[in-house]
Coordinates of C-alpha atoms (C1' of nucleotides) in Angstrom, one line a residue:
Chain Q
M1 CA -0.1 0.1 0.3
D2 CA 1.5 3.3 -0.9
A3 CA 1.6 5.7 2.2
P4 CA 0.1 9.1 2.3
V5 CA 1.2 11.5 0.6
R6 CA 2.0 14.9 3.1
P7 CA 4.3 17.1 3.9
L8 CA 7.0 16.4 5.7
P9 CA 6.5 18.3 8.8
P10 CA 8.1 21.3 10.4
V11 CA 10.9 19.6 12.7
F12 CA 12.0 17.6 9.6
Y13 CA 13.3 21.0 8.5
Q14 CA 14.4 22.2 11.8
R15 CA 18.0 20.0 12.3
P16 CA 21.3 20.9 11.4
V17 CA 21.8 21.7 7.5
L18 CA 24.5 18.5 7.2
E19 CA 21.8 16.4 8.5
V20 CA 18.4 17.4 6.6
A21 CA 20.3 17.8 3.2
P22 CA 21.4 13.9 2.8
A23 CA 17.9 13.1 4.2
L24 CA 16.0 15.3 1.4
L25 CA 17.6 13.0 -1.5
G26 CA 14.5 10.5 -2.4
S27 CA 11.8 12.8 -1.1
L28 CA 9.0 14.0 -3.0
I29 CA 9.2 17.5 -4.5
V30 CA 5.0 18.2 -5.1
R31 CA 4.0 21.7 -6.7
R32 CA 0.6 22.4 -8.0
V33 CA 1.1 25.3 -10.4
D34 CA -1.3 26.9 -13.5
R35 CA -3.6 24.0 -12.5
H36 CA -0.7 21.6 -13.0
L37 CA 0.4 19.3 -10.5
L38 CA 4.2 18.3 -10.8
V39 CA 6.6 15.5 -8.7
G40 CA 10.3 15.0 -8.6
R41 CA 12.1 12.7 -6.7
I42 CA 15.3 14.6 -5.4
V43 CA 18.7 13.1 -6.0
E44 CA 21.4 16.0 -5.2
V45 CA 22.0 18.1 -3.0
E46 CA 23.9 21.0 -1.3
A47 CA 24.2 22.1 2.1
Y48 CA 25.6 25.8 2.9
R49 CA 26.0 27.3 6.4
E50 CA 26.7 30.4 8.5
D51 CA 30.3 29.6 9.1
D52 CA 30.8 28.8 5.4
P53 CA 32.2 31.3 3.3
A54 CA 30.3 29.9 0.1
S55 CA 27.1 30.6 2.0
H56 CA 24.7 33.9 1.3
S57 CA 24.3 33.7 4.7
Y58 CA 28.4 34.4 5.7
R59 CA 29.1 37.4 7.5
R60 CA 25.9 39.4 7.8
R61 CA 22.0 39.1 7.5
T62 CA 20.8 41.5 4.5
E63 CA 17.5 41.4 2.9
R64 CA 18.9 38.8 0.3
N65 CA 19.5 36.4 2.9
E66 CA 16.8 36.9 5.8
V67 CA 14.9 33.8 4.4
M68 CA 17.9 31.9 5.3
F69 CA 17.4 32.9 9.1
G70 CA 13.9 32.1 9.1
P71 CA 12.9 28.4 10.5
G72 CA 13.1 25.7 9.0
G73 CA 10.7 24.5 7.0
N74 CA 10.6 26.7 3.9
L75 CA 11.7 27.9 0.5
Y76 CA 14.7 30.8 -0.2
V77 CA 14.6 30.4 -3.8
Y78 CA 17.7 33.9 -5.2
F79 CA 18.3 35.3 -8.6
T80 CA 21.5 34.7 -10.2
Y81 CA 23.9 35.2 -13.0
G82 CA 21.3 38.2 -14.7
M83 CA 18.7 35.2 -15.8
H84 CA 18.4 31.9 -13.2
F85 CA 16.4 31.1 -10.1
C86 CA 17.8 28.5 -7.6
A87 CA 15.8 26.8 -5.2
N88 CA 17.1 26.1 -1.3
V89 CA 15.0 24.5 1.4
V90 CA 15.9 26.3 4.7
T91 CA 17.1 24.1 7.9
G92 CA 17.5 24.7 11.3
P93 CA 16.2 26.7 14.4
E94 CA 15.5 30.6 13.9
D95 CA 18.0 32.9 13.5
R96 CA 20.5 30.1 12.0
G97 CA 21.2 30.7 8.6
E98 CA 21.3 27.6 6.7
A99 CA 19.6 25.7 3.9
A100 CA 19.9 23.4 1.3
L101 CA 19.8 23.6 -2.4
L102 CA 18.1 21.2 -4.6
R103 CA 20.6 20.8 -6.9
A104 CA 18.5 18.1 -9.4
V105 CA 15.4 15.9 -9.7
E106 CA 14.3 13.0 -11.2
P107 CA 10.7 14.4 -12.9
L108 CA 7.7 11.2 -12.2
W109 CA 4.6 13.6 -12.8
G110 CA 3.6 16.8 -14.9
I111 CA 6.2 15.8 -17.7
D112 CA 4.4 17.8 -20.7
A113 CA 4.3 20.6 -18.5
M114 CA 7.4 21.1 -17.5
A115 CA 8.5 20.6 -21.2
D116 CA 6.6 23.3 -22.0
R117 CA 8.0 25.2 -19.0
R118 CA 12.0 24.5 -20.4
Y119 CA 11.0 24.3 -24.1
G120 CA 8.2 25.9 -25.2
K121 CA 6.9 22.4 -26.5
R122 CA 5.0 20.0 -24.2
R123 CA 6.6 16.6 -26.2
L124 CA 10.3 15.8 -25.5
E125 CA 12.2 14.7 -28.3
T126 CA 15.1 13.5 -27.5
R127 CA 16.6 11.6 -24.1
R128 CA 18.7 14.6 -24.1
E129 CA 15.9 17.0 -23.2
L130 CA 14.7 14.8 -20.9
L131 CA 17.4 14.9 -18.8
D132 CA 18.2 18.3 -18.8
L133 CA 14.7 18.8 -17.8
T134 CA 15.6 19.0 -14.3
A135 CA 18.9 18.2 -13.5
G136 CA 20.5 21.5 -12.0
P137 CA 19.4 24.2 -9.8
A138 CA 18.1 26.4 -12.1
R139 CA 16.9 23.8 -14.8
L140 CA 14.6 22.3 -12.1
C141 CA 13.6 25.6 -10.8
E142 CA 11.8 26.5 -14.2
A143 CA 10.2 23.0 -14.7
F144 CA 9.0 23.7 -11.4
G145 CA 7.7 27.3 -11.9
L146 CA 10.0 28.3 -8.7
G147 CA 10.8 32.1 -9.4
R148 CA 11.4 35.7 -6.9
K149 CA 7.4 35.2 -5.6
D150 CA 8.5 31.7 -4.1
N151 CA 11.0 33.0 -1.6
G152 CA 9.8 32.6 1.7
R153 CA 7.3 30.1 0.9
S154 CA 6.1 27.8 3.4
L155 CA 6.9 24.4 2.6
Q156 CA 3.7 23.1 4.3
G157 CA 1.9 23.2 1.2
P158 CA -0.8 23.0 -0.6
D159 CA 0.9 24.8 -3.8
M160 CA 4.4 23.6 -2.2
F161 CA 6.3 20.8 -0.3
L162 CA 8.1 17.9 -0.5
A163 CA 6.8 14.7 0.6
K164 CA 8.4 11.7 2.4
G165 CA 10.2 9.6 -0.3
Q166 CA 12.2 6.4 -0.9
L167 CA 15.3 5.1 -2.3
G168 CA 15.9 1.8 -4.0
A169 CA 17.8 -0.9 -2.2
T170 CA 20.4 -0.7 -5.1
E171 CA 20.6 2.9 -5.3
K172 CA 23.9 4.6 -2.9
V173 CA 24.2 8.5 -1.1
V174 CA 27.6 9.1 -2.6
S175 CA 29.1 12.6 -0.8
A176 CA 31.1 15.1 -2.9
T177 CA 32.6 18.6 -2.8
R178 CA 30.4 21.2 -3.9
I179 CA 29.4 22.7 -7.6
G180 CA 30.6 25.8 -8.4
V181 CA 31.9 27.6 -5.4
S182 CA 35.4 29.0 -5.2
E183 CA 35.4 29.4 -1.4
G184 CA 35.2 26.1 1.0
K185 CA 35.9 23.7 -1.7
E186 CA 36.9 21.5 0.3
K187 CA 34.0 20.2 2.2
K188 CA 31.8 17.6 0.6
W189 CA 28.4 19.2 1.6
R190 CA 26.7 17.9 -1.9
W191 CA 25.5 14.0 -1.8
Y192 CA 24.1 12.8 -5.1
V193 CA 22.3 9.7 -5.7
D194 CA 25.2 7.2 -7.5
G195 CA 24.5 6.7 -10.8
N196 CA 20.6 8.6 -11.0
P197 CA 21.4 10.1 -14.6
W198 CA 20.0 13.6 -13.5
V199 CA 22.9 14.3 -11.3
S200 CA 25.0 17.0 -12.5
R201 CA 27.6 15.6 -15.3
Chain J
dT1 C1' 27.3 55.7 -6.7
dG2 C1' 29.6 52.5 -9.2
dG3 C1' 32.1 48.0 -10.4
dA4 C1' 32.6 43.5 -9.7
dC5 C1' 31.1 38.8 -9.5
dG6 C1' 28.2 35.3 -9.0
dA7 C1' 25.6 28.2 -5.3
dT8 C1' 24.4 28.7 -13.9
dC9 C1' 22.8 27.5 -18.2
dC10 C1' 23.5 26.7 -23.3
dC11 C1' 25.9 26.8 -27.6
dC12 C1' 29.9 26.7 -29.8
dT13 C1' 34.6 24.6 -31.1
Chain D
dG1 C1' 36.7 22.7 -22.6
dG2 C1' 35.6 27.7 -23.5
dG3 C1' 32.7 32.1 -23.4
dG4 C1' 28.7 35.3 -23.3
dA5 C1' 24.3 36.0 -22.2
dT6 C1' 22.3 39.6 -18.0
dC7 C1' 21.2 41.9 -13.6
dG8 C1' 20.6 41.6 -8.8
dT9 C1' 23.9 41.9 -4.2
dC10 C1' 27.4 43.4 -1.8
dC11 C1' 30.9 46.3 -0.5
dA12 C1' 34.3 50.0 -1.9
dT13 C1' 34.8 54.5 -2.4

DNA sequence: TGGACGATCCCCT
DNA sequence: GGGGATCGTCCAT
């Protein structure tokens, strides 16, 4: 029997990010937007913490990073490179600036609607298009329709939440260094499902 | 007030 | 493997 799909509770998020981030692997991301239901499975994440030079919350509390300092269980969405959005799950207690970046998702449901957002067409034509649909933090934001208006959004639903998921018996979690950071290179604060085709290549 | 740069992606070679 | 797109944020003047 399938378990009911319901939001992971706030207490799930209100733990240290180095615990929460790897625990997110296999979780479902559930999104209702423009009358479409979109579902994916998280397969790659990174942790960012207040004492970490690579984190937006390093040094000062500012207007941009304010959401990271809120209680765990909200979405932190930021704009970068002049054209992309990236989505994070805020973790830890209030006033602790930490979050887990969603880097890759395996699309499960609503793929035609995701394709429409990503490529302007509702039918995928190549395997490459399927793999590029949600592989990467900005790609998954575009596919799931996440943007500026979603910054600070609660993950208790109904239009956006994460739900308990499963890792397959043969699926192995691997930790590695983070992508695209110039400081804090040595920290192995990226986790992914080994061999999953949506993980960054 | 301005300049440098970024938790990226895409297309070209 | 490399570079361009493109603009909000931050910090140094």
